[in-house]
């Protein structure tokens, strides 16, 4: 395991279009995202925008963060299915205020397969100084994307879904500047 870890990390980084020092191997996307959700610097009253259609483990993690630290959750109730990319993006963007510190997006919703306009939302969020967290558990290696194309600061990936890696393998991406 130890001998093969770094060559595997290098290959995954190449597949993801990132540097190997921007990724960490872990057990799954939930663990990767929980690391960020519970580790990102937020204070009572800071706002997080997320969707009612996000993966249940992520919803539970954000609810715990809200209860523990007074973080305010602003919920988007997506009108799905939709082919109107701008309308989907605006459902998130319209929730942004000066108190918004994080937007949590699911790239491909596990419930429906809906692909969300993550890059569009991320573009607006980053201009406003809002950190972007993306759940790419169901899209990495399923869709032809490179992680930087999503415009996110942090991304959680499950490797066992579309790469047929062993159960219990995932990846966390953290943008190099962070």
Backbone as JSON Lines, residues from 0, in Angstrom:
{"i":0,"aa":"X","n":[0.82,-1.2,0.0],"ca":[0.0,0.0,0.0],"c":[0.86,1.26,0.0]}
{"i":1,"aa":"X","n":[1.82,1.32,0.93],"ca":[2.67,2.51,1.0],"c":[3.5,2.69,-0.26]}
{"i":2,"aa":"X","n":[4.01,1.6,-0.78],"ca":[4.88,1.66,-1.96],"c":[4.11,2.18,-3.18]}
{"i":3,"aa":"X","n":[2.85,1.86,-3.28],"ca":[2.07,2.23,-4.47],"c":[1.27,3.52,-4.32]}
{"i":4,"aa":"X","n":[1.2,4.06,-3.11],"ca":[0.36,5.24,-2.88],"c":[0.75,6.43,-3.77]}
{"i":5,"aa":"X","n":[2.0,6.8,-3.79],"ca":[2.4,8.0,-4.55],"c":[2.25,7.83,-6.05]}
{"i":6,"aa":"X","n":[2.61,6.68,-6.63],"ca":[2.33,6.53,-8.07],"c":[0.83,6.61,-8.39]}
{"i":7,"aa":"X","n":[-0.01,6.07,-7.52],"ca":[-1.45,6.15,-7.72],"c":[-1.91,7.6,-7.62]}
{"i":8,"aa":"X","n":[-1.4,8.32,-6.63],"ca":[-1.75,9.74,-6.47],"c":[-1.35,10.55,-7.7]}
{"i":9,"aa":"X","n":[-0.17,10.26,-8.25],"ca":[0.28,10.96,-9.47],"c":[-0.67,10.68,-10.64]}
{"i":10,"aa":"X","n":[-1.08,9.43,-10.8],"ca":[-1.99,9.08,-11.9],"c":[-3.36,9.72,-11.71]}
{"i":11,"aa":"X","n":[-3.85,9.72,-10.49],"ca":[-5.13,10.37,-10.22],"c":[-5.06,11.87,-10.48]}
{"i":12,"aa":"X","n":[-3.97,12.49,-10.08],"ca":[-3.79,13.92,-10.32],"c":[-3.81,14.22,-11.81]}
{"i":13,"aa":"X","n":[-3.16,13.4,-12.59],"ca":[-3.16,13.58,-14.04],"c":[-4.57,13.44,-14.59]}
{"i":14,"aa":"X","n":[-5.29,12.42,-14.16],"ca":[-6.67,12.22,-14.6],"c":[-7.54,13.41,-14.22]}
{"i":15,"aa":"X","n":[-7.32,13.95,-13.04],"ca":[-8.13,15.06,-12.53],"c":[-7.69,16.42,-13.08]}
{"i":16,"aa":"X","n":[-6.5,16.48,-13.69],"ca":[-6.0,17.74,-14.22],"c":[-5.45,18.67,-13.17]}
{"i":17,"aa":"X","n":[-4.92,18.1,-12.08],"ca":[-4.39,18.89,-10.98],"c":[-3.0,18.39,-10.61]}
{"i":18,"aa":"X","n":[-2.37,19.09,-9.69],"ca":[-1.07,18.68,-9.17],"c":[-1.29,17.65,-8.07]}
{"i":19,"aa":"X","n":[-0.38,16.72,-7.93],"ca":[-0.54,15.68,-6.9],"c":[-0.51,16.26,-5.49]}
{"i":20,"aa":"X","n":[0.07,17.44,-5.31],"ca":[0.06,18.02,-3.96],"c":[-1.26,18.75,-3.65]}
{"i":21,"aa":"X","n":[-2.21,18.72,-4.59],"ca":[-3.53,19.29,-4.33],"c":[-4.56,18.23,-3.95]}
{"i":22,"aa":"X","n":[-4.16,16.97,-3.93],"ca":[-5.11,15.9,-3.62],"c":[-4.61,15.03,-2.48]}
{"i":23,"aa":"X","n":[-5.58,14.48,-1.78],"ca":[-5.29,13.51,-0.72],"c":[-6.22,12.32,-0.93]}
{"i":24,"aa":"X","n":[-5.7,11.14,-0.73],"ca":[-6.52,9.94,-0.81],"c":[-7.19,9.71,0.55]}
{"i":25,"aa":"X","n":[-8.44,9.31,0.5],"ca":[-9.17,9.02,1.72],"c":[-10.18,7.92,1.43]}
{"i":26,"aa":"X","n":[-11.2,7.8,2.28],"ca":[-12.11,6.66,2.14],"c":[-13.28,6.89,1.18]}
{"i":27,"aa":"X","n":[-13.71,8.12,0.99],"ca":[-14.83,8.39,0.07],"c":[-15.09,9.89,0.0]}
{"i":28,"aa":"X","n":[-16.05,10.26,-0.83],"ca":[-16.38,11.68,-0.98],"c":[-16.93,12.27,0.31]}
{"i":29,"aa":"X","n":[-17.72,11.5,1.04],"ca":[-18.28,12.02,2.3],"c":[-17.17,12.38,3.28]}
{"i":30,"aa":"X","n":[-16.17,11.51,3.41],"ca":[-15.06,11.82,4.3],"c":[-14.3,13.06,3.82]}
{"i":31,"aa":"X","n":[-14.08,13.16,2.52],"ca":[-13.38,14.32,1.97],"c":[-14.16,15.6,2.28]}
{"i":32,"aa":"X","n":[-15.46,15.58,2.01],"ca":[-16.27,16.77,2.22],"c":[-16.45,17.09,3.7]}
{"i":33,"aa":"X","n":[-16.61,16.05,4.54],"ca":[-16.7,16.28,5.99],"c":[-15.43,16.96,6.51]}
{"i":34,"aa":"X","n":[-14.28,16.59,5.96],"ca":[-13.02,17.22,6.37],"c":[-13.1,18.73,6.16]}
{"i":35,"aa":"X","n":[-13.66,19.14,5.04],"ca":[-13.79,20.56,4.74],"c":[-14.92,21.19,5.55]}
{"i":36,"aa":"X","n":[-16.08,20.55,5.57],"ca":[-17.24,21.11,6.27],"c":[-16.92,21.39,7.74]}
{"i":37,"aa":"X","n":[-16.25,20.45,8.39],"ca":[-15.95,20.63,9.81],"c":[-14.63,21.36,10.05]}
{"i":38,"aa":"X","n":[-13.86,21.59,9.0],"ca":[-12.57,22.25,9.16],"c":[-12.5,23.67,8.67]}
{"i":39,"aa":"X","n":[-13.42,24.06,7.8],"ca":[-13.37,25.41,7.24],"c":[-13.71,26.44,8.33]}
{"i":40,"aa":"X","n":[-13.04,27.56,8.29],"ca":[-13.18,28.59,9.31],"c":[-14.48,29.36,9.1]}
{"i":41,"aa":"X","n":[-15.44,29.1,9.96],"ca":[-16.73,29.8,9.93],"c":[-17.1,30.22,11.35]}
{"i":42,"aa":"X","n":[-17.8,31.35,11.45],"ca":[-18.23,31.86,12.75],"c":[-19.75,31.88,12.81]}
{"i":43,"aa":"X","n":[-20.28,32.0,14.01],"ca":[-21.72,32.13,14.18],"c":[-22.23,33.28,13.33]}
{"i":44,"aa":"X","n":[-23.31,33.03,12.6],"ca":[-23.91,34.04,11.73],"c":[-23.42,33.99,10.3]}
{"i":45,"aa":"X","n":[-22.27,33.33,10.04],"ca":[-21.82,33.15,8.66],"c":[-22.83,32.26,7.93]}
{"i":46,"aa":"X","n":[-23.01,32.53,6.65],"ca":[-24.01,31.79,5.87],"c":[-23.37,30.8,4.92]}
{"i":47,"aa":"X","n":[-24.06,29.67,4.76],"ca":[-23.7,28.64,3.8],"c":[-24.93,28.4,2.93]}
{"i":48,"aa":"X","n":[-24.76,28.46,1.62],"ca":[-25.84,28.17,0.68],"c":[-25.66,26.75,0.2]}
{"i":49,"aa":"X","n":[-26.74,25.95,0.28],"ca":[-26.71,24.56,-0.16],"c":[-28.12,24.16,-0.59]}
{"i":50,"aa":"X","n":[-28.21,22.95,-1.13],"ca":[-29.47,22.5,-1.71],"c":[-30.12,21.41,-0.87]}
{"i":51,"aa":"X","n":[-31.44,21.42,-0.86],"ca":[-32.19,20.35,-0.2],"c":[-31.99,19.01,-0.91]}
{"i":52,"aa":"X","n":[-31.5,19.05,-2.14],"ca":[-31.29,17.83,-2.91],"c":[-29.85,17.3,-2.8]}
{"i":53,"aa":"X","n":[-29.01,17.92,-1.96],"ca":[-27.65,17.42,-1.76],"c":[-27.69,16.05,-1.09]}
{"i":54,"aa":"X","n":[-26.57,15.33,-1.18],"ca":[-26.47,13.99,-0.61],"c":[-26.75,14.05,0.89]}
{"i":55,"aa":"X","n":[-27.55,13.13,1.44],"ca":[-27.95,13.2,2.85],"c":[-26.79,13.34,3.84]}
{"i":56,"aa":"X","n":[-25.68,12.65,3.64],"ca":[-24.56,12.78,4.57],"c":[-24.03,14.2,4.63]}
{"i":57,"aa":"X","n":[-24.08,14.91,3.52],"ca":[-23.6,16.29,3.49],"c":[-24.6,17.21,4.19]}
{"i":58,"aa":"X","n":[-25.88,16.97,3.97],"ca":[-26.91,17.74,4.64],"c":[-26.78,17.56,6.16]}
{"i":59,"aa":"X","n":[-26.58,16.31,6.6],"ca":[-26.43,16.04,8.04],"c":[-25.19,16.76,8.59]}
{"i":60,"aa":"X","n":[-24.1,16.74,7.83],"ca":[-22.86,17.4,8.29],"c":[-23.07,18.9,8.44]}
{"i":61,"aa":"X","n":[-23.72,19.53,7.46],"ca":[-23.96,20.97,7.56],"c":[-24.93,21.29,8.69]}
{"i":62,"aa":"X","n":[-25.94,20.44,8.89],"ca":[-26.85,20.66,10.02],"c":[-26.1,20.58,11.35]}
{"i":63,"aa":"X","n":[-25.17,19.63,11.47],"ca":[-24.36,19.52,12.69],"c":[-23.5,20.76,12.86]}
{"i":64,"aa":"X","n":[-22.9,21.23,11.78],"ca":[-22.06,22.43,11.86],"c":[-22.9,23.64,12.29]}
{"i":65,"aa":"X","n":[-24.12,23.7,11.8],"ca":[-25.02,24.79,12.17],"c":[-25.36,24.74,13.66]}
{"i":66,"aa":"X","n":[-25.71,23.56,14.15],"ca":[-26.06,23.41,15.57],"c":[-24.86,23.7,16.48]}
{"i":67,"aa":"X","n":[-23.69,23.22,16.08],"ca":[-22.51,23.37,16.93],"c":[-21.94,24.78,16.95]}
{"i":68,"aa":"X","n":[-21.98,25.45,15.8],"ca":[-21.26,26.71,15.68],"c":[-22.11,27.9,15.26]}
{"i":69,"aa":"X","n":[-23.4,27.71,15.12],"ca":[-24.27,28.84,14.79],"c":[-24.17,29.3,13.35]}
{"i":70,"aa":"X","n":[-23.65,28.45,12.49],"ca":[-23.59,28.77,11.06],"c":[-25.02,28.75,10.52]}
{"i":71,"aa":"X","n":[-25.35,29.74,9.72],"ca":[-26.71,29.86,9.17],"c":[-26.77,29.18,7.8]}
{"i":72,"aa":"X","n":[-27.69,28.24,7.65],"ca":[-27.85,27.51,6.39],"c":[-28.97,28.13,5.58]}
{"i":73,"aa":"X","n":[-28.67,28.42,4.31],"ca":[-29.66,28.98,3.4],"c":[-29.91,27.93,2.32]}
{"i":74,"aa":"X","n":[-31.13,27.42,2.3],"ca":[-31.48,26.27,1.47],"c":[-32.03,26.68,0.12]}
{"i":75,"aa":"X","n":[-31.53,26.03,-0.92],"ca":[-32.07,26.14,-2.26],"c":[-32.93,24.89,-2.47]}
{"i":76,"aa":"X","n":[-34.17,25.08,-2.89],"ca":[-35.06,23.96,-3.21],"c":[-35.18,23.93,-4.72]}
{"i":77,"aa":"X","n":[-34.36,23.13,-5.33],"ca":[-34.22,23.12,-6.78],"c":[-35.5,22.69,-7.48]}
{"i":78,"aa":"X","n":[-35.79,23.36,-8.57],"ca":[-36.92,23.01,-9.41],"c":[-36.38,22.11,-10.53]}
{"i":79,"aa":"X","n":[-36.56,20.8,-10.38],"ca":[-35.94,19.83,-11.28],"c":[-36.98,18.91,-11.91]}
{"i":80,"aa":"X","n":[-36.66,18.33,-13.05],"ca":[-35.45,18.51,-13.86],"c":[-35.5,19.83,-14.61]}
{"i":81,"aa":"X","n":[-34.32,20.25,-15.05],"ca":[-34.24,21.52,-15.76],"c":[-33.12,21.48,-16.78]}
{"i":82,"aa":"X","n":[-33.36,22.13,-17.9],"ca":[-32.3,22.33,-18.89],"c":[-31.87,23.79,-18.92]}
{"i":83,"aa":"X","n":[-32.48,24.61,-18.06],"ca":[-32.17,26.03,-18.0],"c":[-31.02,26.26,-17.01]}
{"i":84,"aa":"X","n":[-29.82,26.24,-17.55],"ca":[-28.6,26.34,-16.74],"c":[-28.57,27.64,-15.94]}
{"i":85,"aa":"X","n":[-28.94,28.73,-16.58],"ca":[-28.9,30.03,-15.89],"c":[-29.91,30.08,-14.74]}
{"i":86,"aa":"X","n":[-31.09,29.51,-14.94],"ca":[-32.09,29.48,-13.86],"c":[-31.6,28.64,-12.69]}
{"i":87,"aa":"X","n":[-30.97,27.5,-12.98],"ca":[-30.42,26.66,-11.92],"c":[-29.34,27.42,-11.15]}
{"i":88,"aa":"X","n":[-28.44,28.06,-11.87],"ca":[-27.37,28.82,-11.23],"c":[-27.95,29.95,-10.38]}
{"i":89,"aa":"X","n":[-28.95,30.63,-10.89],"ca":[-29.54,31.76,-10.17],"c":[-30.27,31.34,-8.89]}
{"i":90,"aa":"X","n":[-30.7,30.09,-8.82],"ca":[-31.32,29.62,-7.59],"c":[-30.31,29.69,-6.43]}
{"i":91,"aa":"X","n":[-29.04,29.46,-6.72],"ca":[-27.98,29.59,-5.71],"c":[-27.56,31.05,-5.55]}
{"i":92,"aa":"X","n":[-27.23,31.67,-6.67],"ca":[-26.68,33.03,-6.65],"c":[-27.63,34.0,-5.96]}
{"i":93,"aa":"X","n":[-28.94,33.82,-6.14],"ca":[-29.91,34.73,-5.53],"c":[-29.9,34.65,-4.0]}
{"i":94,"aa":"X","n":[-29.34,33.59,-3.45],"ca":[-29.26,33.42,-1.99],"c":[-28.02,34.09,-1.39]}
{"i":95,"aa":"X","n":[-27.06,34.49,-2.22],"ca":[-25.83,35.09,-1.72],"c":[-26.09,36.46,-1.1]}
{"i":96,"aa":"X","n":[-25.49,36.67,0.09],"ca":[-25.52,37.98,0.74],"c":[-24.09,38.31,1.17]}
{"i":97,"aa":"X","n":[-23.95,39.44,1.82],"ca":[-22.61,39.8,2.31],"c":[-22.14,38.86,3.41]}
{"i":98,"aa":"X","n":[-23.06,38.11,4.03],"ca":[-22.72,37.15,5.1],"c":[-22.38,35.76,4.56]}
{"i":99,"aa":"X","n":[-22.62,35.53,3.26],"ca":[-22.37,34.21,2.68],"c":[-20.87,33.97,2.59]}
{"i":100,"aa":"X","n":[-20.42,32.9,3.19],"ca":[-19.0,32.53,3.21],"c":[-18.72,31.29,2.38]}
{"i":101,"aa":"X","n":[-19.73,30.41,2.21],"ca":[-19.54,29.14,1.52],"c":[-20.78,28.82,0.69]}
{"i":102,"aa":"X","n":[-20.54,28.26,-0.49],"ca":[-21.61,27.62,-1.25],"c":[-21.2,26.17,-1.45]}
{"i":103,"aa":"X","n":[-22.12,25.27,-1.12],"ca":[-21.89,23.83,-1.27],"c":[-22.75,23.37,-2.45]}
{"i":104,"aa":"X","n":[-22.09,22.77,-3.44],"ca":[-22.79,22.34,-4.66],"c":[-22.55,20.86,-4.91]}
{"i":105,"aa":"X","n":[-23.56,20.2,-5.41],"ca":[-23.39,18.83,-5.88],"c":[-23.34,18.88,-7.39]}
{"i":106,"aa":"X","n":[-22.26,18.35,-7.95],"ca":[-22.1,18.44,-9.41],"c":[-23.14,17.61,-10.15]}
{"i":107,"aa":"X","n":[-23.33,16.36,-9.74],"ca":[-24.36,15.51,-10.33],"c":[-25.2,14.94,-9.18]}
{"i":108,"aa":"X","n":[-26.47,15.3,-9.16],"ca":[-27.33,14.88,-8.06],"c":[-27.57,13.37,-8.13]}
{"i":109,"aa":"X","n":[-27.33,12.71,-7.02],"ca":[-27.5,11.25,-6.98],"c":[-28.96,10.85,-7.14]}
{"i":110,"aa":"X","n":[-29.89,11.71,-6.8],"ca":[-31.31,11.38,-6.86],"c":[-31.82,11.29,-8.3]}
{"i":111,"aa":"X","n":[-31.31,12.17,-9.16],"ca":[-31.9,12.31,-10.5],"c":[-30.9,12.25,-11.64]}
{"i":112,"aa":"X","n":[-29.62,12.41,-11.34],"ca":[-28.62,12.52,-12.4],"c":[-28.5,13.92,-12.97]}
{"i":113,"aa":"X","n":[-29.26,14.87,-12.42],"ca":[-29.19,16.26,-12.89],"c":[-27.78,16.79,-12.72]}
{"i":114,"aa":"X","n":[-27.23,17.35,-13.78],"ca":[-25.91,17.97,-13.72],"c":[-26.11,19.45,-13.44]}
{"i":115,"aa":"X","n":[-25.47,19.9,-12.38],"ca":[-25.64,21.28,-11.94],"c":[-24.57,22.19,-12.55]}
{"i":116,"aa":"X","n":[-24.91,23.47,-12.76],"ca":[-23.98,24.43,-13.36],"c":[-22.95,24.94,-12.33]}
{"i":117,"aa":"X","n":[-22.14,24.02,-11.85],"ca":[-21.19,24.33,-10.79],"c":[-20.24,25.45,-11.2]}
{"i":118,"aa":"X","n":[-19.68,25.37,-12.38],"ca":[-18.7,26.37,-12.81],"c":[-19.31,27.76,-12.85]}
{"i":119,"aa":"X","n":[-20.55,27.87,-13.28],"ca":[-21.21,29.18,-13.35],"c":[-21.42,29.76,-11.95]}
{"i":120,"aa":"X","n":[-21.91,28.95,-11.03],"ca":[-22.12,29.4,-9.66],"c":[-20.77,29.75,-9.02]}
{"i":121,"aa":"X","n":[-19.78,28.9,-9.25],"ca":[-18.44,29.13,-8.68],"c":[-17.84,30.43,-9.18]}
{"i":122,"aa":"X","n":[-18.06,30.74,-10.44],"ca":[-17.52,31.99,-11.01],"c":[-18.04,33.21,-10.24]}
{"i":123,"aa":"X","n":[-19.33,33.23,-9.99],"ca":[-19.93,34.35,-9.26],"c":[-19.48,34.33,-7.8]}
{"i":124,"aa":"X","n":[-19.5,33.15,-7.2],"ca":[-19.13,33.03,-5.78],"c":[-17.7,33.51,-5.53]}
{"i":125,"aa":"X","n":[-16.77,33.06,-6.33],"ca":[-15.37,33.41,-6.11],"c":[-15.15,34.92,-6.28]}
{"i":126,"aa":"X","n":[-15.88,35.56,-7.19],"ca":[-15.77,37.02,-7.34],"c":[-16.23,37.74,-6.08]}
{"i":127,"aa":"X","n":[-17.11,37.11,-5.32],"ca":[-17.64,37.7,-4.09],"c":[-16.91,37.21,-2.84]}
{"i":128,"aa":"X","n":[-15.84,36.46,-3.04],"ca":[-15.06,35.97,-1.91],"c":[-15.7,34.8,-1.17]}
{"i":129,"aa":"X","n":[-16.6,34.11,-1.83],"ca":[-17.31,32.97,-1.25],"c":[-16.56,31.69,-1.63]}
{"i":130,"aa":"X","n":[-16.25,30.87,-0.64],"ca":[-15.59,29.59,-0.89],"c":[-16.58,28.62,-1.52]}
{"i":131,"aa":"X","n":[-16.06,27.79,-2.44],"ca":[-16.9,26.85,-3.19],"c":[-16.48,25.43,-2.86]}
{"i":132,"aa":"X","n":[-17.42,24.66,-2.33],"ca":[-17.22,23.25,-2.02],"c":[-18.1,22.45,-2.97]}
{"i":133,"aa":"X","n":[-17.5,21.44,-3.62],"ca":[-18.25,20.65,-4.59],"c":[-18.19,19.16,-4.24]}
{"i":134,"aa":"X","n":[-19.36,18.55,-4.27],"ca":[-19.49,17.11,-4.14],"c":[-19.51,16.55,-5.56]}
{"i":135,"aa":"X","n":[-18.4,15.92,-5.95],"ca":[-18.28,15.33,-7.29],"c":[-18.25,13.81,-7.21]}
{"i":136,"aa":"X","n":[-18.88,13.26,-6.19],"ca":[-18.88,11.81,-5.99],"c":[-19.46,11.07,-7.19]}
{"i":137,"aa":"X","n":[-20.49,11.63,-7.8],"ca":[-21.17,10.93,-8.88],"c":[-20.78,11.41,-10.27]}
{"i":138,"aa":"X","n":[-19.84,12.34,-10.32],"ca":[-19.47,12.87,-11.65],"c":[-18.02,12.6,-12.04]}
{"i":139,"aa":"X","n":[-17.12,12.5,-11.06],"ca":[-15.7,12.31,-11.39],"c":[-15.51,10.98,-12.1]}
{"i":140,"aa":"X","n":[-14.87,11.02,-13.25],"ca":[-14.59,9.87,-14.11],"c":[-15.83,9.36,-14.83]}
{"i":141,"aa":"X","n":[-17.0,9.86,-14.48],"ca":[-18.22,9.53,-15.2],"c":[-18.43,10.54,-16.33]}
{"i":142,"aa":"X","n":[-18.13,11.8,-16.01],"ca":[-18.2,12.88,-16.99],"c":[-16.78,13.25,-17.39]}
{"i":143,"aa":"X","n":[-16.63,13.75,-18.58],"ca":[-15.32,14.14,-19.08],"c":[-15.0,15.55,-18.59]}
{"i":144,"aa":"X","n":[-14.47,15.62,-17.35],"ca":[-14.14,16.91,-16.73],"c":[-12.76,16.84,-16.1]}
{"i":145,"aa":"X","n":[-12.18,17.99,-15.94],"ca":[-10.99,18.14,-15.12],"c":[-11.43,18.97,-13.92]}
{"i":146,"aa":"X","n":[-10.94,18.66,-12.74],"ca":[-11.42,19.33,-11.54],"c":[-11.31,20.85,-11.59]}
{"i":147,"aa":"X","n":[-10.22,21.43,-12.11],"ca":[-10.17,22.91,-12.16],"c":[-11.27,23.54,-13.0]}
{"i":148,"aa":"X","n":[-11.83,22.77,-13.96],"ca":[-12.92,23.3,-14.79],"c":[-14.16,23.65,-13.97]}
{"i":149,"aa":"X","n":[-14.29,23.05,-12.79],"ca":[-15.46,23.3,-11.94],"c":[-15.33,24.62,-11.19]}
{"i":150,"aa":"X","n":[-14.12,25.16,-11.07],"ca":[-13.92,26.45,-10.42],"c":[-14.03,26.39,-8.91]}
{"i":151,"aa":"X","n":[-13.96,25.2,-8.33],"ca":[-14.16,25.04,-6.89],"c":[-12.86,25.21,-6.11]}
{"i":152,"aa":"X","n":[-13.03,25.49,-4.83],"ca":[-11.9,25.55,-3.91],"c":[-11.61,24.18,-3.32]}
{"i":153,"aa":"X","n":[-12.68,23.41,-3.09],"ca":[-12.57,22.08,-2.48],"c":[-13.52,21.14,-3.2]}
{"i":154,"aa":"X","n":[-13.06,19.91,-3.45],"ca":[-13.91,18.92,-4.13],"c":[-13.71,17.57,-3.47]}
{"i":155,"aa":"X","n":[-14.81,16.87,-3.23],"ca":[-14.77,15.51,-2.73],"c":[-15.2,14.54,-3.83]}
{"i":156,"aa":"X","n":[-14.47,13.43,-3.94],"ca":[-14.67,12.47,-5.02],"c":[-14.71,11.05,-4.44]}
{"i":157,"aa":"X","n":[-15.59,10.22,-4.99],"ca":[-15.55,8.79,-4.68],"c":[-14.9,8.08,-5.85]}
{"i":158,"aa":"X","n":[-13.85,7.34,-5.57],"ca":[-13.12,6.65,-6.63],"c":[-13.75,5.31,-6.98]}
{"i":159,"aa":"X","n":[-14.55,4.75,-6.07],"ca":[-15.12,3.43,-6.32],"c":[-16.33,3.46,-7.25]}
{"i":160,"aa":"X","n":[-16.88,4.62,-7.52],"ca":[-18.09,4.66,-8.33],"c":[-17.8,4.42,-9.82]}
{"i":161,"aa":"X","n":[-17.0,5.26,-10.46],"ca":[-16.83,5.17,-11.9],"c":[-15.44,4.73,-12.31]}
{"i":162,"aa":"X","n":[-14.5,4.69,-11.38],"ca":[-13.17,4.16,-11.69],"c":[-13.04,2.7,-11.27]}
{"i":163,"aa":"X","n":[-14.08,2.18,-10.65],"ca":[-14.09,0.79,-10.17],"c":[-12.95,0.51,-9.2]}
{"i":164,"aa":"X","n":[-12.56,1.52,-8.46],"ca":[-11.56,1.33,-7.41],"c":[-12.21,0.55,-6.26]}
{"i":165,"aa":"X","n":[-11.4,0.11,-5.35],"ca":[-11.9,-0.64,-4.2],"c":[-12.87,0.22,-3.4]}
{"i":166,"aa":"X","n":[-13.89,-0.42,-2.84],"ca":[-14.79,0.28,-1.93],"c":[-13.93,0.85,-0.8]}
{"i":167,"aa":"X","n":[-14.25,2.07,-0.42],"ca":[-13.47,2.71,0.63],"c":[-12.29,3.5,0.1]}
{"i":168,"aa":"X","n":[-12.42,4.0,-1.14],"ca":[-11.38,4.88,-1.68],"c":[-12.02,6.14,-2.24]}
{"i":169,"aa":"X","n":[-11.45,7.25,-1.85],"ca":[-11.94,8.54,-2.29],"c":[-10.79,9.52,-2.42]}
{"i":170,"aa":"X","n":[-11.13,10.74,-2.78],"ca":[-10.11,11.75,-2.99],"c":[-10.65,13.11,-2.59]}
{"i":171,"aa":"X","n":[-9.79,13.88,-1.95],"ca":[-10.08,15.27,-1.6],"c":[-9.16,16.16,-2.43]}
{"i":172,"aa":"X","n":[-9.76,17.13,-3.09],"ca":[-8.99,18.16,-3.82],"c":[-9.11,19.47,-3.06]}
{"i":173,"aa":"X","n":[-7.97,20.11,-2.86],"ca":[-7.93,21.45,-2.28],"c":[-7.11,22.31,-3.23]}
{"i":174,"aa":"X","n":[-7.73,23.39,-3.73],"ca":[-7.04,24.29,-4.66],"c":[-5.71,24.74,-4.06]}
{"i":175,"aa":"X","n":[-4.68,24.72,-4.85],"ca":[-3.3,24.93,-4.39],"c":[-3.13,26.17,-3.5]}
{"i":176,"aa":"X","n":[-3.79,27.26,-3.87],"ca":[-3.65,28.5,-3.11],"c":[-4.17,28.37,-1.67]}
{"i":177,"aa":"X","n":[-4.98,27.37,-1.42],"ca":[-5.55,27.17,-0.1],"c":[-4.81,26.11,0.69]}
